[in-house]
C-alpha cells in the first residue's frame, strides 16, 4: 500500500509541477527526419539521451520533471557539433528557466545549427533598426546591442514621440534572436498606428546573457547572485536616455517615458521607476519576479523619498505562474501607493491563463501600452515646437529659445555627468572646462547635443 501511495504521489507531482519544452519552429536547413534532443543539467548534459517527441501539429516536445532552482539546457541533433546556434549560426549561451512548483510550457524556436550555419529569416519590421551593436555601458564596463523602433511616420513628419525603454531586447521584434518567440512589439505598434495611434519610439536593450540576473537584480540573492541592477539602471537613466533624447525626436519629460519588462526585467523596470521617478513615470510590470529581491525591494520602496504621485503602473501576470506572484504584486502595489501612487494610475490584471513566457507577454503588450499612454495629450501641433539652440563660446553656454529659467545637466557622450547649472537665455558660465568634442545638454523638457570645437 505504501508503494502505491508513493507512486500516486509521484505521478501527482509530475502532473502538477514540471517544465515542458516545446519547439515550434526549426531552421529551414534542418535535415529531413532529424531526431532532436535536449541536454541540460537535468540529465547531466547527456547529448543524445533525451529525444524530443514530435506531436501531430509538428512541434517537438519533452516534459522535464520538476526540480529546484534554475534549469539550464540546449537542443542538439544528437552530438555537440550539431548543437543549436544563434541567429548567425554561432555560439548560443545555455537556455535557462526557473522551476516554480507549477507546470510550465515554454514555446521555443531553434534559430540555427552550429554545423549548418544560417537560420530562419528575420521577422523584424522595416522600421526596426539596430541602434548599436556594441553600445557602451560605462557603469559596468560592458557593451550591449540596442534596438530601436521608430514610428511609421518618423521620417516624414516633424513630430516628437514618447519613448518606451524595454528589457530583453532580443525578444521584442525578431524571432531569429528571441529566446522563445518574439513579443511582436513592432507589428503591434504598426497596427495601432494604422488605426490612428499617435506612435511611440521603442528602445530595446538586449539582456546580458550570463549577466542577466546580475543586471536585473538590484540586490544580491544568496542562491542566485545578482546585485548590479542599480548600476544598470544608472546606465539607462544617465547614459542611454540622454543619448536617445539627443539623437532622436523624443519627448524627454518623465510623463512621456516608460520602462517595461517581464520577470526579472519587470523587477528592474519597477526599481528604476522608483529610483528615477523624475525620469520615467510609466511602468509595465509583466509577471514580475519580485521574489528574488522581495524583502529588499519592498524595504527600498517604503524608505524611499520618491514622490510617486506621477507614476502610472500596469501589473499583469498569471495566477498559476507561482504560488507567490499575486501576493507579491499586491504588496508592491500597496507600498508604492504609500509613496503617492494613486488608485487611478494603478491597474492589476491577473489571468488564469497567464504563463511565464514570451507568448503570454506578447498577447498582453497592446493593452498595457494603450492603458499606460491613454491620457496623454499628443498632437502634431503640440510636439512640433522649436527646440532650444545651444552654442559654446569661451567656457560659456549660449542659450536661445528657453521659455523659462530651467535646470540643466551637461553629459559626456558616455553618459557621465559633468555639471549641473541653472540655465537662462543668453550666456551661462560653466564651472568646469570642456574639452573638444560632443556633449549633451538636458533641460527640464528636452535634450540637445552641442559641440565644443
PDB file of N, CA and C in Angstrom, residues 21-90:
ATOM      1  N   UNK A  21       9.222  21.669 -22.586  1.00  0.00           N
ATOM      2  CA  UNK A  21       9.829  22.461 -23.652  1.00  0.00           C
ATOM      3  C   UNK A  21       9.163  22.056 -24.963  1.00  0.00           C
ATOM      4  N   UNK A  22       8.704  23.034 -25.712  1.00  0.00           N
ATOM      5  CA  UNK A  22       8.009  22.774 -26.974  1.00  0.00           C
ATOM      6  C   UNK A  22       8.652  23.603 -28.070  1.00  0.00           C
ATOM      7  N   UNK A  23       9.339  22.939 -28.996  1.00  0.00           N
ATOM      8  CA  UNK A  23       9.969  23.627 -30.118  1.00  0.00           C
ATOM      9  C   UNK A  23       8.939  23.767 -31.228  1.00  0.00           C
ATOM     10  N   UNK A  24       8.571  25.006 -31.526  1.00  0.00           N
ATOM     11  CA  UNK A  24       7.529  25.253 -32.520  1.00  0.00           C
ATOM     12  C   UNK A  24       8.079  25.586 -33.903  1.00  0.00           C
ATOM     13  N   UNK A  25       9.389  25.862 -33.994  1.00  0.00           N
ATOM     14  CA  UNK A  25       9.997  26.185 -35.289  1.00  0.00           C
ATOM     15  C   UNK A  25      11.461  25.782 -35.270  1.00  0.00           C
ATOM     16  N   UNK A  26      11.918  25.195 -36.386  1.00  0.00           N
ATOM     17  CA  UNK A  26      13.326  24.815 -36.536  1.00  0.00           C
ATOM     18  C   UNK A  26      13.867  25.471 -37.795  1.00  0.00           C
ATOM     19  N   UNK A  27      15.198  25.586 -37.940  1.00  0.00           N
ATOM     20  CA  UNK A  27      15.758  26.206 -39.146  1.00  0.00           C
ATOM     21  C   UNK A  27      15.333  25.475 -40.416  1.00  0.00           C
ATOM     22  N   UNK A  28      15.211  26.231 -41.492  1.00  0.00           N
ATOM     23  CA  UNK A  28      14.786  25.647 -42.767  1.00  0.00           C
ATOM     24  C   UNK A  28      15.756  24.624 -43.317  1.00  0.00           C
ATOM     25  N   UNK A  29      17.023  24.698 -42.868  1.00  0.00           N
ATOM     26  CA  UNK A  29      18.020  23.758 -43.381  1.00  0.00           C
ATOM     27  C   UNK A  29      18.194  22.538 -42.479  1.00  0.00           C
ATOM     28  N   UNK A  30      17.254  22.320 -41.546  1.00  0.00           N
ATOM     29  CA  UNK A  30      17.315  21.127 -40.703  1.00  0.00           C
ATOM     30  C   UNK A  30      17.124  19.883 -41.566  1.00  0.00           C
ATOM     31  N   UNK A  31      18.049  18.912 -41.511  1.00  0.00           N
ATOM     32  CA  UNK A  31      17.906  17.701 -42.331  1.00  0.00           C
ATOM     33  C   UNK A  31      16.581  16.993 -42.080  1.00  0.00           C
ATOM     34  N   UNK A  32      15.977  16.502 -43.152  1.00  0.00           N
ATOM     35  CA  UNK A  32      14.694  15.800 -43.050  1.00  0.00           C
ATOM     36  C   UNK A  32      14.842  14.589 -42.135  1.00  0.00           C
ATOM     37  N   UNK A  33      13.820  14.338 -41.311  1.00  0.00           N
ATOM     38  CA  UNK A  33      13.764  13.184 -40.405  1.00  0.00           C
ATOM     39  C   UNK A  33      14.819  13.235 -39.302  1.00  0.00           C
ATOM     40  N   UNK A  34      15.338  14.420 -39.008  1.00  0.00           N
ATOM     41  CA  UNK A  34      16.286  14.538 -37.900  1.00  0.00           C
ATOM     42  C   UNK A  34      15.591  14.261 -36.566  1.00  0.00           C
ATOM     43  N   UNK A  35      16.301  13.620 -35.669  1.00  0.00           N
ATOM     44  CA  UNK A  35      15.827  13.483 -34.296  1.00  0.00           C
ATOM     45  C   UNK A  35      16.450  14.609 -33.479  1.00  0.00           C
ATOM     46  N   UNK A  36      15.622  15.337 -32.750  1.00  0.00           N
ATOM     47  CA  UNK A  36      16.113  16.433 -31.919  1.00  0.00           C
ATOM     48  C   UNK A  36      16.193  15.966 -30.464  1.00  0.00           C
ATOM     49  N   UNK A  37      17.200  16.445 -29.773  1.00  0.00           N
ATOM     50  CA  UNK A  37      17.431  16.065 -28.381  1.00  0.00           C
ATOM     51  C   UNK A  37      17.545  17.317 -27.514  1.00  0.00           C
ATOM     52  N   UNK A  38      17.267  17.149 -26.235  1.00  0.00           N
ATOM     53  CA  UNK A  38      17.502  18.209 -25.269  1.00  0.00           C
ATOM     54  C   UNK A  38      18.498  17.691 -24.234  1.00  0.00           C
ATOM     55  N   UNK A  39      19.524  18.482 -23.988  1.00  0.00           N
ATOM     56  CA  UNK A  39      20.531  18.137 -22.993  1.00  0.00           C
ATOM     57  C   UNK A  39      20.631  19.283 -21.995  1.00  0.00           C
ATOM     58  N   UNK A  40      20.800  18.957 -20.721  1.00  0.00           N
ATOM     59  CA  UNK A  40      20.866  20.015 -19.727  1.00  0.00           C
ATOM     60  C   UNK A  40      21.309  19.502 -18.377  1.00  0.00           C
ATOM     61  N   UNK A  41      21.215  20.373 -17.385  1.00  0.00           N
ATOM     62  CA  UNK A  41      21.626  19.958 -16.044  1.00  0.00           C
ATOM     63  C   UNK A  41      20.655  18.972 -15.416  1.00  0.00           C
ATOM     64  N   UNK A  42      19.500  18.727 -16.060  1.00  0.00           N
ATOM     65  CA  UNK A  42      18.550  17.741 -15.556  1.00  0.00           C
ATOM     66  C   UNK A  42      18.958  16.314 -15.945  1.00  0.00           C
ATOM     67  N   UNK A  43      19.799  16.157 -16.989  1.00  0.00           N
ATOM     68  CA  UNK A  43      20.232  14.822 -17.419  1.00  0.00           C
ATOM     69  C   UNK A  43      21.755  14.725 -17.557  1.00  0.00           C
ATOM     70  N   UNK A  44      22.447  15.549 -16.734  1.00  0.00           N
ATOM     71  CA  UNK A  44      23.915  15.567 -16.730  1.00  0.00           C
ATOM     72  C   UNK A  44      24.497  15.930 -18.097  1.00  0.00           C
ATOM     73  N   UNK A  45      23.751  16.727 -18.856  1.00  0.00           N
ATOM     74  CA  UNK A  45      24.195  17.212 -20.161  1.00  0.00           C
ATOM     75  C   UNK A  45      24.509  16.057 -21.130  1.00  0.00           C
ATOM     76  N   UNK A  46      23.749  14.990 -21.001  1.00  0.00           N
ATOM     77  CA  UNK A  46      23.900  13.861 -21.931  1.00  0.00           C
ATOM     78  C   UNK A  46      23.305  14.258 -23.271  1.00  0.00           C
ATOM     79  N   UNK A  47      24.167  14.326 -24.294  1.00  0.00           N
ATOM     80  CA  UNK A  47      23.800  14.999 -25.532  1.00  0.00           C
ATOM     81  C   UNK A  47      22.770  14.236 -26.374  1.00  0.00           C
ATOM     82  N   UNK A  48      22.659  12.914 -26.188  1.00  0.00           N
ATOM     83  CA  UNK A  48      21.728  12.162 -27.030  1.00  0.00           C
ATOM     84  C   UNK A  48      20.885  11.168 -26.240  1.00  0.00           C
ATOM     85  N   UNK A  49      20.660  11.475 -24.953  1.00  0.00           N
ATOM     86  CA  UNK A  49      19.880  10.566 -24.108  1.00  0.00           C
ATOM     87  C   UNK A  49      18.397  10.919 -24.066  1.00  0.00           C
ATOM     88  N   UNK A  50      18.057  12.168 -24.424  1.00  0.00           N
ATOM     89  CA  UNK A  50      16.686  12.644 -24.225  1.00  0.00           C
ATOM     90  C   UNK A  50      16.122  13.197 -25.526  1.00  0.00           C
ATOM     91  N   UNK A  51      15.489  12.342 -26.358  1.00  0.00           N
ATOM     92  CA  UNK A  51      14.922  12.827 -27.626  1.00  0.00           C
ATOM     93  C   UNK A  51      13.614  13.581 -27.403  1.00  0.00           C
ATOM     94  N   UNK A  52      13.362  14.564 -28.253  1.00  0.00           N
ATOM     95  CA  UNK A  52      12.070  15.236 -28.264  1.00  0.00           C
ATOM     96  C   UNK A  52      11.077  14.398 -29.058  1.00  0.00           C
ATOM     97  N   UNK A  53       9.812  14.516 -28.695  1.00  0.00           N
ATOM     98  CA  UNK A  53       8.749  13.775 -29.382  1.00  0.00           C
ATOM     99  C   UNK A  53       7.980  14.732 -30.273  1.00  0.00           C
ATOM    100  N   UNK A  54       7.777  14.349 -31.520  1.00  0.00           N
ATOM    101  CA  UNK A  54       7.048  15.199 -32.460  1.00  0.00           C
ATOM    102  C   UNK A  54       5.556  14.935 -32.335  1.00  0.00           C
ATOM    103  N   UNK A  55       4.792  16.017 -32.141  1.00  0.00           N
ATOM    104  CA  UNK A  55       3.343  15.843 -31.998  1.00  0.00           C
ATOM    105  C   UNK A  55       2.635  16.026 -33.330  1.00  0.00           C
ATOM    106  N   UNK A  56       1.326  15.899 -33.310  1.00  0.00           N
ATOM    107  CA  UNK A  56       0.551  15.974 -34.542  1.00  0.00           C
ATOM    108  C   UNK A  56       0.577  17.337 -35.198  1.00  0.00           C
ATOM    109  N   UNK A  57       0.938  18.392 -34.446  1.00  0.00           N
ATOM    110  CA  UNK A  57       0.991  19.742 -35.002  1.00  0.00           C
ATOM    111  C   UNK A  57       2.370  20.088 -35.535  1.00  0.00           C
ATOM    112  N   UNK A  58       3.301  19.142 -35.466  1.00  0.00           N
ATOM    113  CA  UNK A  58       4.645  19.396 -35.968  1.00  0.00           C
ATOM    114  C   UNK A  58       5.594  19.972 -34.946  1.00  0.00           C
ATOM    115  N   UNK A  59       5.158  20.096 -33.681  1.00  0.00           N
ATOM    116  CA  UNK A  59       6.028  20.601 -32.629  1.00  0.00           C
ATOM    117  C   UNK A  59       6.854  19.459 -32.032  1.00  0.00           C
ATOM    118  N   UNK A  60       8.024  19.809 -31.488  1.00  0.00           N
ATOM    119  CA  UNK A  60       8.880  18.850 -30.804  1.00  0.00           C
ATOM    120  C   UNK A  60       8.801  19.129 -29.309  1.00  0.00           C
ATOM    121  N   UNK A  61       8.463  18.141 -28.489  1.00  0.00           N
ATOM    122  CA  UNK A  61       8.242  18.389 -27.074  1.00  0.00           C
ATOM    123  C   UNK A  61       8.962  17.377 -26.182  1.00  0.00           C
ATOM    124  N   UNK A  62       9.224  17.826 -24.978  1.00  0.00           N
ATOM    125  CA  UNK A  62       9.691  16.933 -23.910  1.00  0.00           C
ATOM    126  C   UNK A  62       9.338  17.588 -22.586  1.00  0.00           C
ATOM    127  N   UNK A  63       8.855  16.770 -21.641  1.00  0.00           N
ATOM    128  CA  UNK A  63       8.484  17.273 -20.322  1.00  0.00           C
ATOM    129  C   UNK A  63       9.562  16.910 -19.310  1.00  0.00           C
ATOM    130  N   UNK A  64      10.132  17.925 -18.687  1.00  0.00           N
ATOM    131  CA  UNK A  64      11.199  17.761 -17.707  1.00  0.00           C
ATOM    132  C   UNK A  64      10.572  17.749 -16.314  1.00  0.00           C
ATOM    133  N   UNK A  65      10.794  16.689 -15.538  1.00  0.00           N
ATOM    134  CA  UNK A  65      10.215  16.637 -14.191  1.00  0.00           C
ATOM    135  C   UNK A  65      10.647  17.840 -13.347  1.00  0.00           C
ATOM    136  N   UNK A  66       9.788  18.216 -12.420  1.00  0.00           N
ATOM    137  CA  UNK A  66      10.068  19.376 -11.577  1.00  0.00           C
ATOM    138  C   UNK A  66      11.346  19.184 -10.765  1.00  0.00           C
ATOM    139  N   UNK A  67      12.156  20.219 -10.748  1.00  0.00           N
ATOM    140  CA  UNK A  67      13.349  20.229  -9.911  1.00  0.00           C
ATOM    141  C   UNK A  67      13.335  21.471  -9.051  1.00  0.00           C
ATOM    142  N   UNK A  68      14.499  21.987  -8.740  1.00  0.00           N
ATOM    143  CA  UNK A  68      14.585  23.217  -7.955  1.00  0.00           C
ATOM    144  C   UNK A  68      15.618  24.138  -8.582  1.00  0.00           C
ATOM    145  N   UNK A  69      15.463  25.426  -8.341  1.00  0.00           N
ATOM    146  CA  UNK A  69      16.428  26.384  -8.852  1.00  0.00           C
ATOM    147  C   UNK A  69      16.286  26.634 -10.337  1.00  0.00           C
ATOM    148  N   UNK A  70      17.417  26.721 -11.033  1.00  0.00           N
ATOM    149  CA  UNK A  70      17.448  27.097 -12.439  1.00  0.00           C
ATOM    150  C   UNK A  70      17.687  25.869 -13.320  1.00  0.00           C
ATOM    151  N   UNK A  71      16.835  25.683 -14.313  1.00  0.00           N
ATOM    152  CA  UNK A  71      17.043  24.670 -15.348  1.00  0.00           C
ATOM    153  C   UNK A  71      17.907  25.292 -16.444  1.00  0.00           C
ATOM    154  N   UNK A  72      18.974  24.582 -16.853  1.00  0.00           N
ATOM    155  CA  UNK A  72      19.798  25.001 -17.979  1.00  0.00           C
ATOM    156  C   UNK A  72      19.765  23.900 -19.031  1.00  0.00           C
ATOM    157  N   UNK A  73      19.676  24.299 -20.316  1.00  0.00           N
ATOM    158  CA  UNK A  73      19.533  23.268 -21.349  1.00  0.00           C
ATOM    159  C   UNK A  73      19.849  23.837 -22.725  1.00  0.00           C
ATOM    160  N   UNK A  74      20.040  22.916 -23.688  1.00  0.00           N
ATOM    161  CA  UNK A  74      20.221  23.240 -25.094  1.00  0.00           C
ATOM    162  C   UNK A  74      19.639  22.120 -25.936  1.00  0.00           C
ATOM    163  N   UNK A  75      19.364  22.440 -27.204  1.00  0.00           N
ATOM    164  CA  UNK A  75      18.893  21.434 -28.148  1.00  0.00           C
ATOM    165  C   UNK A  75      20.023  21.024 -29.087  1.00  0.00           C
ATOM    166  N   UNK A  76      20.025  19.764 -29.475  1.00  0.00           N
ATOM    167  CA  UNK A  76      21.022  19.256 -30.420  1.00  0.00           C
ATOM    168  C   UNK A  76      20.339  18.293 -31.396  1.00  0.00           C
ATOM    169  N   UNK A  77      21.125  17.864 -32.398  1.00  0.00           N
ATOM    170  CA  UNK A  77      20.666  16.779 -33.268  1.00  0.00           C
ATOM    171  C   UNK A  77      21.406  15.481 -32.915  1.00  0.00           C
ATOM    172  N   UNK A  78      21.880  15.391 -31.676  1.00  0.00           N
ATOM    173  CA  UNK A  78      22.466  14.146 -31.202  1.00  0.00           C
ATOM    174  C   UNK A  78      23.938  14.200 -30.886  1.00  0.00           C
ATOM    175  N   UNK A  79      24.594  15.353 -31.110  1.00  0.00           N
ATOM    176  CA  UNK A  79      26.009  15.487 -30.804  1.00  0.00           C
ATOM    177  C   UNK A  79      26.305  16.959 -30.552  1.00  0.00           C
ATOM    178  N   UNK A  80      27.424  17.247 -29.881  1.00  0.00           N
ATOM    179  CA  UNK A  80      27.765  18.640 -29.614  1.00  0.00           C
ATOM    180  C   UNK A  80      28.123  19.413 -30.883  1.00  0.00           C
ATOM    181  N   UNK A  81      28.724  18.809 -31.891  1.00  0.00           N
ATOM    182  CA  UNK A  81      28.926  19.568 -33.140  1.00  0.00           C
ATOM    183  C   UNK A  81      27.624  20.006 -33.799  1.00  0.00           C
ATOM    184  N   UNK A  82      26.518  19.301 -33.499  1.00  0.00           N
ATOM    185  CA  UNK A  82      25.236  19.664 -34.118  1.00  0.00           C
ATOM    186  C   UNK A  82      24.342  20.416 -33.132  1.00  0.00           C
ATOM    187  N   UNK A  83      24.936  21.089 -32.137  1.00  0.00           N
ATOM    188  CA  UNK A  83      24.163  21.859 -31.164  1.00  0.00           C
ATOM    189  C   UNK A  83      23.547  23.075 -31.843  1.00  0.00           C
ATOM    190  N   UNK A  84      22.469  23.589 -31.260  1.00  0.00           N
ATOM    191  CA  UNK A  84      21.818  24.784 -31.802  1.00  0.00           C
ATOM    192  C   UNK A  84      22.728  25.997 -31.693  1.00  0.00           C
ATOM    193  N   UNK A  85      22.549  26.965 -32.592  1.00  0.00           N
ATOM    194  CA  UNK A  85      23.329  28.185 -32.589  1.00  0.00           C
ATOM    195  C   UNK A  85      22.449  29.417 -32.510  1.00  0.00           C
ATOM    196  N   UNK A  86      23.078  30.590 -32.600  1.00  0.00           N
ATOM    197  CA  UNK A  86      22.324  31.843 -32.585  1.00  0.00           C
ATOM    198  C   UNK A  86      21.865  32.198 -34.000  1.00  0.00           C
ATOM    199  N   UNK A  87      21.453  33.437 -34.200  1.00  0.00           N
ATOM    200  CA  UNK A  87      20.870  33.829 -35.484  1.00  0.00           C
ATOM    201  C   UNK A  87      21.834  33.670 -36.642  1.00  0.00           C
ATOM    202  N   UNK A  88      23.131  33.743 -36.386  1.00  0.00           N
ATOM    203  CA  UNK A  88      24.124  33.637 -37.459  1.00  0.00           C
ATOM    204  C   UNK A  88      24.782  32.271 -37.516  1.00  0.00           C
ATOM    205  N   UNK A  89      24.314  31.335 -36.688  1.00  0.00           N
ATOM    206  CA  UNK A  89      24.902  30.004 -36.674  1.00  0.00           C
ATOM    207  C   UNK A  89      26.061  29.874 -35.727  1.00  0.00           C
ATOM    208  N   UNK A  90      26.316  30.888 -34.920  1.00  0.00           N
ATOM    209  CA  UNK A  90      27.426  30.866 -33.965  1.00  0.00           C
ATOM    210  C   UNK A  90      26.936  30.437 -32.576  1.00  0.00           C
TER     211      UNK A  90
END
